[in-house]
Short mmCIF file of C-alpha atoms and ligand atoms in Angstrom, two decimals:
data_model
loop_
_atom_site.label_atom_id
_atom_site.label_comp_id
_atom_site.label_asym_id
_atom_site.label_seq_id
_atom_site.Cartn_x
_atom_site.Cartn_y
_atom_site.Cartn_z
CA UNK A 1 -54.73 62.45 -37.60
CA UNK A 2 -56.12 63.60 -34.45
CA UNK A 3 -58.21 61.79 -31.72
CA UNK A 4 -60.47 62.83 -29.36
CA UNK A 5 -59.01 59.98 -26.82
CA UNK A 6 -58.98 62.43 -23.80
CA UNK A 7 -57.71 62.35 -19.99
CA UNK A 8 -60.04 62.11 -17.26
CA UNK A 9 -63.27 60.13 -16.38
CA UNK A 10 -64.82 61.84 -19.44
CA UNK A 11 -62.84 59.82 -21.87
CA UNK A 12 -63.69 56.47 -20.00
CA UNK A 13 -65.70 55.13 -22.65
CA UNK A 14 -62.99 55.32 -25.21
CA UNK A 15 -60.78 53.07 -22.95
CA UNK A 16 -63.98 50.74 -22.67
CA UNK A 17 -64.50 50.13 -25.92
CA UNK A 18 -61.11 48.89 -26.59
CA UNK A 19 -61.20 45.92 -24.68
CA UNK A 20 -62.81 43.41 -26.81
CA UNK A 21 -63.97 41.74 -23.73
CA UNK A 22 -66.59 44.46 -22.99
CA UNK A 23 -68.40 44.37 -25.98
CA UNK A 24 -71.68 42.53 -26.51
CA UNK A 25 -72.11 42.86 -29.70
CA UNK A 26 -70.05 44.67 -32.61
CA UNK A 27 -70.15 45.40 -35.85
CA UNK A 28 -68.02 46.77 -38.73
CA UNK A 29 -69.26 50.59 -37.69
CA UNK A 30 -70.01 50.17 -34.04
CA UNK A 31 -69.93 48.30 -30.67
CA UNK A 32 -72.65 47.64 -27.81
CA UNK A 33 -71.26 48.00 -24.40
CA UNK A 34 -72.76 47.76 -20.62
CA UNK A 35 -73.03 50.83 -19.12
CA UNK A 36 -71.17 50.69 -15.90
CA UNK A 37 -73.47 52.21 -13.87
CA UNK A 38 -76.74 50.74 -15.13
CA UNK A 39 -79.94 53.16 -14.45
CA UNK A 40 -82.44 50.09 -14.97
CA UNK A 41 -82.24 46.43 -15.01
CA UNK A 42 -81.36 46.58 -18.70
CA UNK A 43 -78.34 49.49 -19.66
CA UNK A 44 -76.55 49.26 -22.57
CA UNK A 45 -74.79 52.38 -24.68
CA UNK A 46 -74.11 51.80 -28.29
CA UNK A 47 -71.15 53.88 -30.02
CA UNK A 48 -69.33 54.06 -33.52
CA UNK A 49 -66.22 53.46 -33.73
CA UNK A 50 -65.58 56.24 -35.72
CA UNK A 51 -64.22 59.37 -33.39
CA UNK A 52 -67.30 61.22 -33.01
CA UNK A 53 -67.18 63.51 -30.01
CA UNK A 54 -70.66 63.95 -29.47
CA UNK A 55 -74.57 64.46 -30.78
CA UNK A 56 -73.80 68.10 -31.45
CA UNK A 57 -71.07 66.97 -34.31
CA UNK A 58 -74.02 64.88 -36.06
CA UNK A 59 -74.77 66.28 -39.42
CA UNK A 60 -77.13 64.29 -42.73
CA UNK A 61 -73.50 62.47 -43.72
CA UNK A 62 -74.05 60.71 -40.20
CA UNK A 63 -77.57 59.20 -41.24
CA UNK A 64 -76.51 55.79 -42.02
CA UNK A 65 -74.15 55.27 -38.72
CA UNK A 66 -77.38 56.49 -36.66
CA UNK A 67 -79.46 53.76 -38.81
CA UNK A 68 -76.32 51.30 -37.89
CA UNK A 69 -76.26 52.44 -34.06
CA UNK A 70 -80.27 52.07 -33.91
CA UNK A 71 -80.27 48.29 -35.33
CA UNK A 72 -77.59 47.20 -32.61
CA UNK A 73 -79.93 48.80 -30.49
CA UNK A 74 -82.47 46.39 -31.35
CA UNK A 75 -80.38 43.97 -31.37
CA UNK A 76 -78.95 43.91 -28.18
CA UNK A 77 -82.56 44.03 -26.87
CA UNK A 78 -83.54 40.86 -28.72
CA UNK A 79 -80.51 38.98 -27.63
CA UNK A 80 -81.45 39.30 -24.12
CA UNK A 81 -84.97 38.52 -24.70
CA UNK A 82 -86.15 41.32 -24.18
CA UNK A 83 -89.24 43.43 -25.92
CA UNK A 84 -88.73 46.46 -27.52
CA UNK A 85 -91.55 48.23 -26.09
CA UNK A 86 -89.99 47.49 -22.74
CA UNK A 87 -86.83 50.07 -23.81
CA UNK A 88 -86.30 53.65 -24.30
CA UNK A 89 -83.56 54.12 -26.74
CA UNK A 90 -81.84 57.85 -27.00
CA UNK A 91 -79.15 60.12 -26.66
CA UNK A 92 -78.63 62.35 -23.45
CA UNK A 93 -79.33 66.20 -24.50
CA UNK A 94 -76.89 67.51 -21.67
CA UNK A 95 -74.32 64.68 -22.41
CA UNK A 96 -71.23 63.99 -19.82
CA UNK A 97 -69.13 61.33 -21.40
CA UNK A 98 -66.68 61.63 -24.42
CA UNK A 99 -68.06 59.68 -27.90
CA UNK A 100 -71.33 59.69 -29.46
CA UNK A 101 -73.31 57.14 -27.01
CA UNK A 102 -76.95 55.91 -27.63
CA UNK A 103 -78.79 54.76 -24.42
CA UNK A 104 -80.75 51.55 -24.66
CA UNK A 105 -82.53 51.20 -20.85
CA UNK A 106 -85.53 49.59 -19.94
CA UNK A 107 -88.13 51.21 -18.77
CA UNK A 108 -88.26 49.71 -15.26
CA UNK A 109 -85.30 52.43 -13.77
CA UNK A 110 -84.85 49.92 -11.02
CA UNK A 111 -81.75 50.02 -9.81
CA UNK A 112 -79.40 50.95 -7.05
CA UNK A 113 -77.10 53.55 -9.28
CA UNK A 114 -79.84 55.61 -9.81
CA UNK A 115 -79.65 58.04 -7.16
CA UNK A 116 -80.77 61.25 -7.98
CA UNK A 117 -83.01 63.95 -9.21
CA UNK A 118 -80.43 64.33 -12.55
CA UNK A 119 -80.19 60.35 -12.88
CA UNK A 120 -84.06 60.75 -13.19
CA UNK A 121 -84.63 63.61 -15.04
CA UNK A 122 -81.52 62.62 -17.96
CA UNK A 123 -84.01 59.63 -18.95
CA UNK A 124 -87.58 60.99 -18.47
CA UNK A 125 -87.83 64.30 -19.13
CA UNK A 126 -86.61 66.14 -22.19
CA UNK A 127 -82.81 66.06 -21.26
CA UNK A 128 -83.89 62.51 -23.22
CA UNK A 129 -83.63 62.58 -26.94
CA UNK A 130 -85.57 60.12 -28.34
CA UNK A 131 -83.15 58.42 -31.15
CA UNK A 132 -86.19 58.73 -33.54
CA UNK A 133 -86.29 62.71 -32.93
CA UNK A 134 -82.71 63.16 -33.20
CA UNK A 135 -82.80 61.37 -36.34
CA UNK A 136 -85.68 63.66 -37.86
CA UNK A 137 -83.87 66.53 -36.89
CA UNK A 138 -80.62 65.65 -38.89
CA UNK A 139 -82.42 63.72 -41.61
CA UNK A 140 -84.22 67.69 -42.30
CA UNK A 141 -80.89 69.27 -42.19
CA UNK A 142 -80.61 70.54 -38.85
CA UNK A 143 -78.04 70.35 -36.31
CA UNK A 144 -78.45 69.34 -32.18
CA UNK A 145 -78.21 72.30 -30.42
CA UNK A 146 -77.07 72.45 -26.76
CA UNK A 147 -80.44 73.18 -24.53
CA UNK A 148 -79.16 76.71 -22.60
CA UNK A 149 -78.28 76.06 -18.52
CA UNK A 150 -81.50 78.09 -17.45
CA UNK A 151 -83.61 75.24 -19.63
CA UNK A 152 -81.38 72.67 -18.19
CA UNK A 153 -81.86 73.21 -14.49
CA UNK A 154 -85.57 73.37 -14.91
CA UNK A 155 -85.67 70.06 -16.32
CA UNK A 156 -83.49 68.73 -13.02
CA UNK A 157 -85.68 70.36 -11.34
CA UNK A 158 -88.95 69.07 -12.72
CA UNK A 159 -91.64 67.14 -10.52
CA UNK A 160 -90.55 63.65 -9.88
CA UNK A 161 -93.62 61.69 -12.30
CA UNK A 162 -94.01 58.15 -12.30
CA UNK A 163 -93.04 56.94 -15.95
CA UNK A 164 -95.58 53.95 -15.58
CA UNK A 165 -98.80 55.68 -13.81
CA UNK A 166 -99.77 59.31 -12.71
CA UNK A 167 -97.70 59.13 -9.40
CA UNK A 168 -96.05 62.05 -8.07
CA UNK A 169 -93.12 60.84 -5.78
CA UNK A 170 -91.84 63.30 -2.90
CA UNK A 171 -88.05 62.48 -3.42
CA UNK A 172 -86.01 60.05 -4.80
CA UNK A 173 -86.22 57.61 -2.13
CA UNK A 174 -89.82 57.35 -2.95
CA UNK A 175 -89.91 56.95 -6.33
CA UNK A 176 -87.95 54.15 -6.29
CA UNK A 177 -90.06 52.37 -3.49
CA UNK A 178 -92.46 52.90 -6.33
CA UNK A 179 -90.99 52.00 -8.93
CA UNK A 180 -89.92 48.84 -7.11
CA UNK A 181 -93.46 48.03 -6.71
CA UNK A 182 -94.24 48.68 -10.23
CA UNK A 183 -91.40 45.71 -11.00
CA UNK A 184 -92.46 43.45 -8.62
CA UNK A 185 -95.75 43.31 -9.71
CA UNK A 186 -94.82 42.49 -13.34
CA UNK A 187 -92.67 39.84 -12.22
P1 AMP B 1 -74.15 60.60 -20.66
O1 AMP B 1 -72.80 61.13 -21.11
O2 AMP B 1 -74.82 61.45 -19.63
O3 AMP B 1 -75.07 60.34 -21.82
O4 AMP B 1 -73.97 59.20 -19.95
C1 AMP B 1 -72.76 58.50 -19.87
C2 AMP B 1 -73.07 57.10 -19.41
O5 AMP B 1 -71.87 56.36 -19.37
C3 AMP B 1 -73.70 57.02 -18.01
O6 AMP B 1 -74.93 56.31 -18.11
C4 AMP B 1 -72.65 56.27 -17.18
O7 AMP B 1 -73.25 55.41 -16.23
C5 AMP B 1 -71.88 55.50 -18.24
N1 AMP B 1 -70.48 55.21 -17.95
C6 AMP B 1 -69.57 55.99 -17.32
N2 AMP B 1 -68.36 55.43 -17.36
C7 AMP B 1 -68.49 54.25 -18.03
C8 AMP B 1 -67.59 53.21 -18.41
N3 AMP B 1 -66.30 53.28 -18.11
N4 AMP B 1 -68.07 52.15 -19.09
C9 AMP B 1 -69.39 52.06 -19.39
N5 AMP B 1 -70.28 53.03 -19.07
C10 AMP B 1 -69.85 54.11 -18.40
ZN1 ZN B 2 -96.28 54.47 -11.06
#
């Protein structure tokens, strides 16, 4: 049989997952991991064990491992304490990393590894695929298609909007002044 296990930093998630020491929470299908380089206080990226490359090899036989990946979504969320509401869970569109990975991060994007326009635009424009959408869209049949480069760059490129208020930052530096407020004052 073959495996996707790769060389490079693209395959770093497979070596992740294989130490049982980094997993937060696993189950029979799949396994709940930190994401190194967390985007927001809360990062975590949920994968199957089963060796599937990516969101554009996800067809209606995949249904119930999506179902499975979504519940240790919400469960990783619940045992930190967190809210649901306070989460976006989803798949990158333009993905990077080797192995099907869904993206639980909360909402707050504070955090000192997120650093630029791409960091930003991969969670909160429509490089994010909600895990709901993605699942409508194989549930009906179809497959994810990759969005074309033209599409892609537009999206990096897109105005830097507050995801909590109507805020426009100038550059990244001052979004996340902003978005630093935005935590402090729920604290
Ligand atoms: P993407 O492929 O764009 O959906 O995102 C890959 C994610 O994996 C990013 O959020 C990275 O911060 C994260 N990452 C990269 N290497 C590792 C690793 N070795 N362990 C955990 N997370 C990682
Ligand atoms: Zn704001």
């Amino acid at each position: 049989m073959t495996s996707s296990v790769g060389k490079g930093w693209t395959a770093s998630l497979l070596y992740t997952i294989k130490d049982p020491k980094n997993l937060i929470i696993s189950s029979e299908d799949a396994v709940v991991i930190h994401d190194k380089y967390p985007k927001a206080k809360h990062h975590y990226l949920v994968l199957p064990k089963a060796d599937i490359p990516d969101i554009f090899h996800l067809n209606q036989s995949h249904l119930p491992l999506l179902e499975e990946l979504f519940l240790l979504a919400q469960n990783v969320i619940e045992a930190k304490r967190c809210q649901l509401d306070d989460f976006k869970i989803g798949f990158h569109a333009q993905p990077s990393m080797q192995r099907l990975h869904l993206h639980v991060i909360s909402k707050d994007f504070v955090s000192d590894c997120l650093k630029t326009k791409k960091h930003w635009a991969s969670f909160n424009t429509k490089l994010f695929l909600y895990y709901q959408d993605a699942y409508a869209l194989i549930k009906a049949g179809d497959r994810i298609q990759r969005l074309n480069k033209e599409i892609v760059q537009q999206l990096y490129d897109s105005p830097l909007e507050c995801n909590q208020c109507k805020f426009v930052a100038k550059n990244i530096p001052d979004l996340k002044r902003h978005l630093l407020d935005h935590w402090t004052q729920k604290q």
